[in-house]
Short mmCIF file of C-alpha atoms and ligand atoms in Angstrom, two decimals:
data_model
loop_
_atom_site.label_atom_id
_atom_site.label_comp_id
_atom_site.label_asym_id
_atom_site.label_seq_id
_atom_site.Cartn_x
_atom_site.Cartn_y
_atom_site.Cartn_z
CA UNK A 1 0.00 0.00 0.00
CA UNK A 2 -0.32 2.25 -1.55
CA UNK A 3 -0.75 1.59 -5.26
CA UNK A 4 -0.34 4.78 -6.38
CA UNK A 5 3.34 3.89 -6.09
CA UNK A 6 2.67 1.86 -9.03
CA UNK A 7 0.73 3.58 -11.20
CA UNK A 8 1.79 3.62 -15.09
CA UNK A 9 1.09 2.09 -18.61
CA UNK A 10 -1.91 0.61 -17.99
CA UNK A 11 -3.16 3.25 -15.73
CA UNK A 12 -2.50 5.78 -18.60
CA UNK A 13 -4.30 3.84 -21.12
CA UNK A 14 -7.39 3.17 -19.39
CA UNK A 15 -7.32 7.35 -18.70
CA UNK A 16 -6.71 7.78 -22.67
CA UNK A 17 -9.57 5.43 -23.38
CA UNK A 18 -12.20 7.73 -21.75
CA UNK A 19 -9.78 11.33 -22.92
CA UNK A 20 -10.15 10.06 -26.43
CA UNK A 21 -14.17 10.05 -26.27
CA UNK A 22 -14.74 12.54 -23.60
CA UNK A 23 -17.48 11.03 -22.13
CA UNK A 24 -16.75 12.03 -17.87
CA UNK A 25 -19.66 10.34 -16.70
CA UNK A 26 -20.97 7.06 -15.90
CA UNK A 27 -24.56 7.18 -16.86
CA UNK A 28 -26.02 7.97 -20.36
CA UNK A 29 -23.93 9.36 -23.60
CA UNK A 30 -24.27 5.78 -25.24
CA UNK A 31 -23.37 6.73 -28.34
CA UNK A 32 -20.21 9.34 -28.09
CA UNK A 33 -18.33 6.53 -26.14
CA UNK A 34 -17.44 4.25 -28.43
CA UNK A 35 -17.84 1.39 -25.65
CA UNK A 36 -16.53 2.54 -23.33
CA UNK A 37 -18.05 2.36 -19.84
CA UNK A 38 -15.00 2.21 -16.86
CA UNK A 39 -17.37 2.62 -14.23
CA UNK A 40 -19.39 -0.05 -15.35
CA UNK A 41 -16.16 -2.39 -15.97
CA UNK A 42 -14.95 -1.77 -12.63
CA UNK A 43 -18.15 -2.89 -10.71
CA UNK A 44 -18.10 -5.93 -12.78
CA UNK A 45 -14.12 -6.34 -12.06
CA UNK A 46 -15.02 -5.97 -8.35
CA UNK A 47 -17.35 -8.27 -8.10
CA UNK A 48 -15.49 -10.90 -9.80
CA UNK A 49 -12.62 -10.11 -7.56
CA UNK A 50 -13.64 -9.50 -4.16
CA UNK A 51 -16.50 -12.37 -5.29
CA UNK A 52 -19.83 -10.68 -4.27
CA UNK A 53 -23.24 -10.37 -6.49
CA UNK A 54 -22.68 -6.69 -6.68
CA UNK A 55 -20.91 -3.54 -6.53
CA UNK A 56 -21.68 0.27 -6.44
CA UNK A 57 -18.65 2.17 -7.21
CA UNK A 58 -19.20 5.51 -5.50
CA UNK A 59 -17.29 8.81 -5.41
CA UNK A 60 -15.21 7.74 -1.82
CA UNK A 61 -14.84 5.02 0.84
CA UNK A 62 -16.51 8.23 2.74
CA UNK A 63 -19.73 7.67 0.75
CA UNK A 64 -19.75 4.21 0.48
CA UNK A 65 -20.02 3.91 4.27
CA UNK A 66 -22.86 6.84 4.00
CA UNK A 67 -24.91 4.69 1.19
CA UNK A 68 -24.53 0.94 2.98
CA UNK A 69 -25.99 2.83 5.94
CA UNK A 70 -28.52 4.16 4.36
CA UNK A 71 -29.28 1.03 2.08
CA UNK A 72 -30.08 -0.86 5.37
CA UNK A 73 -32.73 1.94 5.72
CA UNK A 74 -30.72 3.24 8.94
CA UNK A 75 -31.32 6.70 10.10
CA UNK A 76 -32.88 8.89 12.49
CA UNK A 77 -32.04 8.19 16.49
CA UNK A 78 -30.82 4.66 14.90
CA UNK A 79 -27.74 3.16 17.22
CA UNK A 80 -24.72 1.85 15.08
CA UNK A 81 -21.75 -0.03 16.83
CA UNK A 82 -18.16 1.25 15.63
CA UNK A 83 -14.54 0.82 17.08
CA UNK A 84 -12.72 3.09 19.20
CA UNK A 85 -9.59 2.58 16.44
CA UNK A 86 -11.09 3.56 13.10
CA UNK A 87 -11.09 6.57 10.69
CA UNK A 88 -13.21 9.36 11.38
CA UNK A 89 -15.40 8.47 8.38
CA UNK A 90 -16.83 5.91 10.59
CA UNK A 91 -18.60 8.67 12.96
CA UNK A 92 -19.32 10.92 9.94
CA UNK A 93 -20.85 8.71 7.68
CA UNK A 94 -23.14 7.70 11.00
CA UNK A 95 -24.24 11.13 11.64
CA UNK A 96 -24.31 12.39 8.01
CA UNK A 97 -27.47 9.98 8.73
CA UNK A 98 -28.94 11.54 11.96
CA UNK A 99 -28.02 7.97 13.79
CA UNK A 100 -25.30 8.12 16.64
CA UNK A 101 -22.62 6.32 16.49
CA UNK A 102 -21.60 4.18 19.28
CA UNK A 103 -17.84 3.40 20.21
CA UNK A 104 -16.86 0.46 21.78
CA UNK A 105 -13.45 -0.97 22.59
CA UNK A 106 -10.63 -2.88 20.59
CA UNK A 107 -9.12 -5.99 21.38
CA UNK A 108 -5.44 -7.46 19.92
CA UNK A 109 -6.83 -7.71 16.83
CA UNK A 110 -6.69 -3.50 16.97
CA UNK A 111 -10.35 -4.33 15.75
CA UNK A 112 -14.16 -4.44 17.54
CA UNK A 113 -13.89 -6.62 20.75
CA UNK A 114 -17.00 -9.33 20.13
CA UNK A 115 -17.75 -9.40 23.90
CA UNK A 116 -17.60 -5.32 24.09
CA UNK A 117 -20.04 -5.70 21.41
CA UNK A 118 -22.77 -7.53 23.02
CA UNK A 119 -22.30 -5.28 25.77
CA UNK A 120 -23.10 -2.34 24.14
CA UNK A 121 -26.22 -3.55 22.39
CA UNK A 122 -29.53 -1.73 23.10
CA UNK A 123 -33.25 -2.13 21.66
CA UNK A 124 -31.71 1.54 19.63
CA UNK A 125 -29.00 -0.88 17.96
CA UNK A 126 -29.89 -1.32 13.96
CA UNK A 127 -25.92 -1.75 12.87
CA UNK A 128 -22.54 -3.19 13.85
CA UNK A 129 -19.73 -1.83 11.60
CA UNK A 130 -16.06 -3.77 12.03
CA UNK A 131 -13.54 -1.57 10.92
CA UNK A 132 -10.44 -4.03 9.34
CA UNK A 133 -7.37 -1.65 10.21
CA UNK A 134 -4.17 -1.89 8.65
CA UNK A 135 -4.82 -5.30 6.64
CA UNK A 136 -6.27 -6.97 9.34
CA UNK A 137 -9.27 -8.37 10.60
CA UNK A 138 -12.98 -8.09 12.65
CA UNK A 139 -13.43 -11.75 14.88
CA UNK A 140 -16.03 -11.71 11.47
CA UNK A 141 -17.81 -15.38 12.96
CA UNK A 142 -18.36 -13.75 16.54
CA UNK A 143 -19.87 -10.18 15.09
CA UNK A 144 -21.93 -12.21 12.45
CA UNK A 145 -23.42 -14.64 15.44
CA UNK A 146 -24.14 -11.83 17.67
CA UNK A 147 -26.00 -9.79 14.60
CA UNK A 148 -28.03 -12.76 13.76
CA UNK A 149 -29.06 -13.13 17.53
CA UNK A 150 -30.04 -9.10 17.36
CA UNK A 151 -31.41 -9.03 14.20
CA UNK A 152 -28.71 -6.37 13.64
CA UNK A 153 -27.05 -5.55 9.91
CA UNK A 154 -23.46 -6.26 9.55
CA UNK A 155 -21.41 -3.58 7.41
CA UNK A 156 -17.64 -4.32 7.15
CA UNK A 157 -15.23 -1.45 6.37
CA UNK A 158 -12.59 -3.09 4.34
CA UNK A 159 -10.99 0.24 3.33
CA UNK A 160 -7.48 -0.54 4.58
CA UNK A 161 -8.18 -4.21 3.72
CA UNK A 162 -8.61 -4.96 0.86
CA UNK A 163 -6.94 -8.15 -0.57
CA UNK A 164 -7.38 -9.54 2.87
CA UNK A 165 -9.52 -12.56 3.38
CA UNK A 166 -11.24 -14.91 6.14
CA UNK A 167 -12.23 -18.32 5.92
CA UNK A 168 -10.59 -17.55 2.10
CA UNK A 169 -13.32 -15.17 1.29
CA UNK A 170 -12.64 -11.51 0.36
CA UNK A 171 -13.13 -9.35 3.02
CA UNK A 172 -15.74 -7.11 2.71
CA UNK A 173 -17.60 -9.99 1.12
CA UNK A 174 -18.86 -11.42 4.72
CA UNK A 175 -21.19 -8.59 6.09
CA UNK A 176 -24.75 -7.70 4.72
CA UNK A 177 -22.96 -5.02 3.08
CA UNK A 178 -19.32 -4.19 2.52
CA UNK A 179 -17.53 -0.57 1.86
CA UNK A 180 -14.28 0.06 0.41
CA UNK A 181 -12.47 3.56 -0.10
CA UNK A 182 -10.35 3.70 -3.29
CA UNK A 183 -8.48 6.75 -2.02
CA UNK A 184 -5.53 7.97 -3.01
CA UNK A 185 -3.57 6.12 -0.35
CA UNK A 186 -4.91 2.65 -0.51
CA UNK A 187 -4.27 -0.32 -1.62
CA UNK A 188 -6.08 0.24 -5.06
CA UNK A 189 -7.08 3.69 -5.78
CA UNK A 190 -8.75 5.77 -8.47
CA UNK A 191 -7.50 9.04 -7.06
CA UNK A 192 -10.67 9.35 -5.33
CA UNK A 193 -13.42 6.62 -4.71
CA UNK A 194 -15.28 3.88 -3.28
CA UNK A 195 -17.44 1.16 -3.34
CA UNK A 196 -20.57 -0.50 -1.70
CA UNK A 197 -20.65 -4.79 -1.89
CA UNK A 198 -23.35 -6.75 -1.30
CA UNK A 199 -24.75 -9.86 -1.94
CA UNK A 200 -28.38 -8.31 -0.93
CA UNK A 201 -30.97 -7.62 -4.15
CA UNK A 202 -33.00 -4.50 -2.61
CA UNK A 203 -29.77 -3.31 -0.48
CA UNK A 204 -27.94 -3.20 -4.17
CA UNK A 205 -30.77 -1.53 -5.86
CA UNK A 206 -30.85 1.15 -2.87
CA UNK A 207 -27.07 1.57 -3.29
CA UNK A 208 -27.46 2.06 -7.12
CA UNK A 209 -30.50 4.14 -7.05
CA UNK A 210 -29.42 6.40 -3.92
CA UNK A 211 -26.03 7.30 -4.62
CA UNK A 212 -27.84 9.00 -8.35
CA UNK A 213 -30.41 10.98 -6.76
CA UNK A 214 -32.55 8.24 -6.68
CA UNK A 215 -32.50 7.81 -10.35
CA UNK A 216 -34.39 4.19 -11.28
CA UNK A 217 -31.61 3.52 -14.17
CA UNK A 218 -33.88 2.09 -16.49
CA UNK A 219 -34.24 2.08 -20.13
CA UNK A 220 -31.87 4.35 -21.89
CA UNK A 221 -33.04 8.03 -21.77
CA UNK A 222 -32.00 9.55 -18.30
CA UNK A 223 -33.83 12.67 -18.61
CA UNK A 224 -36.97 10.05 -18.17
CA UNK A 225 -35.73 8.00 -15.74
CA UNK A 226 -38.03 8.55 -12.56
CA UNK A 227 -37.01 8.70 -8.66
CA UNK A 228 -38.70 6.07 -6.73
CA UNK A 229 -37.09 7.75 -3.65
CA UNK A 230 -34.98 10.76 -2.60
CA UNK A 231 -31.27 10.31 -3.05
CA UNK A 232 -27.90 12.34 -3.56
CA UNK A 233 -25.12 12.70 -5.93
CA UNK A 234 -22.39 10.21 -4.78
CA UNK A 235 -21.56 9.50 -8.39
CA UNK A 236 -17.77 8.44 -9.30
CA UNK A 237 -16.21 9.78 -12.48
CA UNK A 238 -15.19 7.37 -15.65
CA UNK A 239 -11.88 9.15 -15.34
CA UNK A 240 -11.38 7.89 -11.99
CA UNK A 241 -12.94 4.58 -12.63
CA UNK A 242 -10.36 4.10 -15.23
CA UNK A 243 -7.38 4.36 -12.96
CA UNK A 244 -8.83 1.33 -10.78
CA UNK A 245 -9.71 -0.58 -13.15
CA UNK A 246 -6.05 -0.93 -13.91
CA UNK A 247 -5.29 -1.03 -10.40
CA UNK A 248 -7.61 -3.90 -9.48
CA UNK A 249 -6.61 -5.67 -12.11
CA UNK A 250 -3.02 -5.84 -10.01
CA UNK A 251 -4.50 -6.49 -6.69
CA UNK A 252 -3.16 -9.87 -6.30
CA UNK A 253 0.38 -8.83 -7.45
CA UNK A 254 0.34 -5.76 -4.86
CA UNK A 255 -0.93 -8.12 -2.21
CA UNK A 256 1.85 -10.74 -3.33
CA UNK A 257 4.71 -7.92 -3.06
CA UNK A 258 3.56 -6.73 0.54
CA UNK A 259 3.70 -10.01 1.61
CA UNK A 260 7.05 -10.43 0.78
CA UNK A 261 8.20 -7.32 2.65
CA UNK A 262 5.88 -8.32 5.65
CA UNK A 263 7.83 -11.15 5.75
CA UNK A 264 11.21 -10.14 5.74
CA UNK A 265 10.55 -7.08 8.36
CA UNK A 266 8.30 -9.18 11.01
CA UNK A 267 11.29 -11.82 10.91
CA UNK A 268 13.85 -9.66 11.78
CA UNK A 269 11.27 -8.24 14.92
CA UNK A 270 10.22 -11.74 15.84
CA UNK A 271 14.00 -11.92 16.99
CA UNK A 272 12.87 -9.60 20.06
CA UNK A 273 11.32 -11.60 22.49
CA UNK A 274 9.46 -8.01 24.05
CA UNK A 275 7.63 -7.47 20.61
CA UNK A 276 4.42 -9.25 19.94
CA UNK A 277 2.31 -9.11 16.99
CA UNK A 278 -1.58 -8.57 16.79
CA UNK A 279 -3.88 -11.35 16.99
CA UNK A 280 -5.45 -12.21 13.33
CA UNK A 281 -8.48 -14.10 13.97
CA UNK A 282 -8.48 -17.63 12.87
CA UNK A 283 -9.23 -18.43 9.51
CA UNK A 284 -7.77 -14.73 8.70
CA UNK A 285 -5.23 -13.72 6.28
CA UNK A 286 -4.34 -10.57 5.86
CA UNK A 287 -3.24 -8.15 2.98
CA UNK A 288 -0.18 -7.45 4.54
CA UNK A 289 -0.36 -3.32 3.99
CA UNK A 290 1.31 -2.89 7.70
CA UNK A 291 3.11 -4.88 9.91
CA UNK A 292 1.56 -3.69 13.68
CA UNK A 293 3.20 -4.99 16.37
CA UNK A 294 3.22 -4.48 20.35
CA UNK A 295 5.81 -3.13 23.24
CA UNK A 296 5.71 -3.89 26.53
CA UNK A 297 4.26 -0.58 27.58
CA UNK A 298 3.48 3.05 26.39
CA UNK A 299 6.25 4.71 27.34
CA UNK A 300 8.91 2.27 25.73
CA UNK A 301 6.29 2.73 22.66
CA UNK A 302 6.74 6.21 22.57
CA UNK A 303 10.85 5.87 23.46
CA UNK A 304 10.78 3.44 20.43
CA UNK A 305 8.83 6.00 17.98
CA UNK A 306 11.70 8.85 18.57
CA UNK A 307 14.24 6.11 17.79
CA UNK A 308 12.53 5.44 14.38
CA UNK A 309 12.52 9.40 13.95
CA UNK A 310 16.00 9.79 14.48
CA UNK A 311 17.19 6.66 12.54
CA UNK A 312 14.85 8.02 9.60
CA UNK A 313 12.70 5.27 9.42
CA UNK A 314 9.27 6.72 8.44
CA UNK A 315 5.87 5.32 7.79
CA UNK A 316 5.48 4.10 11.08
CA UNK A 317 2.36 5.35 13.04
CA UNK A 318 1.24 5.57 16.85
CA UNK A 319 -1.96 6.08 16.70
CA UNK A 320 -2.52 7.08 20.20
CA UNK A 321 -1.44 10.32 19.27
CA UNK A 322 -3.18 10.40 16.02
CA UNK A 323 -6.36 12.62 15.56
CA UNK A 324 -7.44 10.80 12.52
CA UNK A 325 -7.79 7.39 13.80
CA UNK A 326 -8.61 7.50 17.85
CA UNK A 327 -11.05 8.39 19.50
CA UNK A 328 -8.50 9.56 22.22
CA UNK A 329 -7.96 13.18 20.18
CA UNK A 330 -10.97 13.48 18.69
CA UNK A 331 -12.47 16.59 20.60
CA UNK A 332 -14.35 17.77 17.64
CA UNK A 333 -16.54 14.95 18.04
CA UNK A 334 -16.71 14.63 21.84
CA UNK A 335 -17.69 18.78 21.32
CA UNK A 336 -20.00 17.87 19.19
CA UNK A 337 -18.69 21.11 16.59
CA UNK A 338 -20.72 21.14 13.84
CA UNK A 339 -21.75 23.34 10.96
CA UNK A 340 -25.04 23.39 11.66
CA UNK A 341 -27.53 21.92 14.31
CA UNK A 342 -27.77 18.48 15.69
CA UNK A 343 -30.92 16.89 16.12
CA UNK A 344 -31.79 16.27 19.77
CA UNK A 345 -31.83 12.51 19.49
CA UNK A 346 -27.75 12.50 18.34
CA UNK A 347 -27.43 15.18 20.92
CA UNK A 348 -28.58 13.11 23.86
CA UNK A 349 -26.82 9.81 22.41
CA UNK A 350 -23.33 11.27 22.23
CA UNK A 351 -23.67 12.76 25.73
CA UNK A 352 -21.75 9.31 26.84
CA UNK A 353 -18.77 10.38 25.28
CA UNK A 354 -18.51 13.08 27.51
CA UNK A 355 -17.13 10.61 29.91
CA UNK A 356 -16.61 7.35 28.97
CA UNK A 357 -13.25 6.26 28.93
CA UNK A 358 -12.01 3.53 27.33
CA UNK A 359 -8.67 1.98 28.88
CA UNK A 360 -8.73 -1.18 27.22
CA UNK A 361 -8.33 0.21 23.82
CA UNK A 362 -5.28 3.11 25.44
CA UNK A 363 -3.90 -0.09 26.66
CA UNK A 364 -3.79 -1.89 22.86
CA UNK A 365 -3.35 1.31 21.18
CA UNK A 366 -1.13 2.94 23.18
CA UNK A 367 1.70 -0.27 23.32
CA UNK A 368 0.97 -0.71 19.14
CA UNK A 369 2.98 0.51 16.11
CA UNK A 370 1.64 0.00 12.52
CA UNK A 371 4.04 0.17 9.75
CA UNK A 372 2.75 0.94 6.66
CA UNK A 373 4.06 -1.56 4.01
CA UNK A 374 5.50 -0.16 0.79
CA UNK A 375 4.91 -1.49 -2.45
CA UNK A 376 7.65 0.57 -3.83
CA UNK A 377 10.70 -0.55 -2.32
CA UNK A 378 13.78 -2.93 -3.28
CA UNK A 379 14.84 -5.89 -1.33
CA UNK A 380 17.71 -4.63 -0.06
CA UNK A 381 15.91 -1.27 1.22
CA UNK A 382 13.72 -3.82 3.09
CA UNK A 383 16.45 -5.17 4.71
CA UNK A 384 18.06 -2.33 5.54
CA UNK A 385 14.69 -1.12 7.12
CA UNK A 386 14.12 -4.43 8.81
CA UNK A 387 17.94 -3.83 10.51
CA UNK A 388 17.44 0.08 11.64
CA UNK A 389 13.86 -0.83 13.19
CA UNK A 390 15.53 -4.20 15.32
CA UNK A 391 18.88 -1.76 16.62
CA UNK A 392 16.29 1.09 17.16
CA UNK A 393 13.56 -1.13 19.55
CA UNK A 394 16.69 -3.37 20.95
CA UNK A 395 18.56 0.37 21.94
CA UNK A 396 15.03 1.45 23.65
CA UNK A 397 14.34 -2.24 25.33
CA UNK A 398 17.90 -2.61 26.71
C1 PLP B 1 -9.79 5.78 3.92
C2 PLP B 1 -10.82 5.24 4.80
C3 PLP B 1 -12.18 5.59 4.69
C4 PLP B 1 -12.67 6.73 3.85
O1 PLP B 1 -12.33 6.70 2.57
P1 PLP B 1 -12.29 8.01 1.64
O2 PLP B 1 -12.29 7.36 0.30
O3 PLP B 1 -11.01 8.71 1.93
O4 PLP B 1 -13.50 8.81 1.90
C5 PLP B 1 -13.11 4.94 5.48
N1 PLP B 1 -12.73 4.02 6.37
C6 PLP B 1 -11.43 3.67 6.53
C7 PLP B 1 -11.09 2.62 7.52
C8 PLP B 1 -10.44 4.28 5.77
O5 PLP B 1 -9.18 3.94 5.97
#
């Protein structure tokens, strides 16, 4: 990750292929595009790939998580289960949608903790969304048991996953619905994008028909197309479409490179008997995008982070001091500042935040470092990696 690192002849000729026509958009303009239909391609690309009955390529990850939501018809004063470890698009998409979103700790996997879960179900609860951080894996056979017993809807977010799989299905594959971003910094990007997978007729059709302003798509004349329901333009462009459709076209080779790095780096830590790794769930492989490991406590986590700095190794992230990814900086949301006003229902439901704490997830969080996993590098710059990182943690440990 990411795989804008390798982006080049075929990227550039799927981009000339819509540049030659000039046809921008998905829908409509049959006849100026002399076949050409990226967007289109894509979906079916996806679905082959990541094997699900369909995909709705949308304009980001961001939206994608928006449109599942709102596919499962969740809304208003509606209670959806998210990690404490996540990106912020979690919390946004939630309450783009008037529901509340409700954190809930992390276990070693660095994803949702099953029995924190079940915990935090109420008769409010309509969703539980796993969050698969840094090519790695939601205990997916615990969350899907305790969804059935709920009657809850499972939506993975397989953003920083994809490639990975469980039980050898692609993630994002497992939940009632599934959301990638293709970002600029993932694994497979179109510059800016996403995607919505499901196996689930009317949650597809919602997908398709919301993210168009509710646009039926059927027959060929758009202009007479009618709007069974409201909707909103989440539309993705054939431009960008075109870049991952050469992209996922390479998944398996970019997955097949990371793993090879992986490898070489988490041998050389393995060699420290004070670093452990996190806990994939069983039946889990994963794509390999970062290596995450454990030390034995924060401040030898911290220690270790300024040795990385100063022996230049970069891409390495602590994300209990991130405001991106946990909840412990993100005051914005525990301030509730907002453009414009809240309704009372997300109002009252966030009012926990105000002073829950959550020291299991510190405790994982705080002892972790994730280490993003290049796609660009040589062997030997591996190595050389793999070497600085084992003197830097032994200099800290000893
Ligand atoms: C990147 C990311 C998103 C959002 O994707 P965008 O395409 O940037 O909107 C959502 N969830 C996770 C876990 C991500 O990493």
């Amino acid at each position: 990750m990411p795989g804008f690192e390798l982006f080049g002849e075929a990227e550039r000729k799927e981009v000339n292929d819509v540049l030659e026509n000039g046809v921008l958009m998905r829908y409509g303009f049959d006849g100026l595009r002399n076949g050409h239909w990226k967007a289109k391609e894509l979906e079916r690309e996806l679905e082959d790939q990541l094997q699900v009955k369909h995909a709705q390529l949308v304009s980001s990850g961001t939206a994608a998580v928006t449109i599942a939501l709102a596919s499962a018809g969740i809304g208003a004063g509606d209670e959806v289960i998210i990690p404490t470890f996540t990106f912020v698009a979690s919390f946004e998409a939630i309450m783009m949608l008037g529901a509340i979103p409700i954190l809930v700790e992390i276990d070693d996997t660095l994803t949702l903790d099953p029995e924190a879960v079940k915990k935090a179900v109420t008769p409010n609860t309509k969703a539980v969304m796993p969050v698969h951080m840094c090519g790695s894996m939601a205990n997916l056979d615990a969350l899907s048991s305790i969804c059935k017993t709920h009657d809850l809807v499972l939506i993975e977010d397989s953003s920083q996953a994809t490639g990975a799989t469980y039980y050898g299905k692609p993630l994002g594959s497992i939940g009632d619905l599934g959301c990638l971003s293709l970002d600029y910094v993932k694994i497979i990007t179109c510059g800016e994008g996403g995607a919505v997978l499901t196996n689930n007729e009317e949650y597809y059709n919602n997908a398709d028909h919301y993210s168009d302003h509710g646009h039926d798509h059927k027959g060929n004349d758009r202009g007479a197309e009618t709007h069974p329901f409201l909707g909103y333009n989440f539309r993705i462009s054939e431009l960008h479409a075109a870049v991952g459709l050469a992209q996922l076209k390479r998944l398996e080779e970019f997955v097949a490179i990371q793993k090879k790095n992986y490898t070489i780096i988490r041998e050389a830590l393995s060699t420290i008997p004070e670093v452990t790794f996190r806990t994939v769930p069983e039946g889990g492989e994963e794509s390999y995008s970062f290596l995450s490991f454990f030390l034995p406590n924060l401040e030898i986590t911290c220690k270790t982070m300024s040795a990385f700095k100063e022996n230049n190794i970069d891409a390495c992230f602590h994300y209990y001091d991130n405001s991106w990814h946990y909840v412990r900086k993100w005051q914005h949301l525990k301030d509730l500042k907002v453009l414009y006003p809240l309704s009372k229902e997300v109002i009252d439901g966030l009012k926990y935040l105000q002073t829950k704490t959550f020291p299991k997830s510190d405790q994982y969080i705080g002892r972790n470092i994730s280490c993003l996993i290049k796609l660009s590098w040589t062997e030997d710059e591996v190595k050389e990696r793999a070497n600085k990182m084992l003197i830097s943690i032994k200099e800290v440990i000893s």
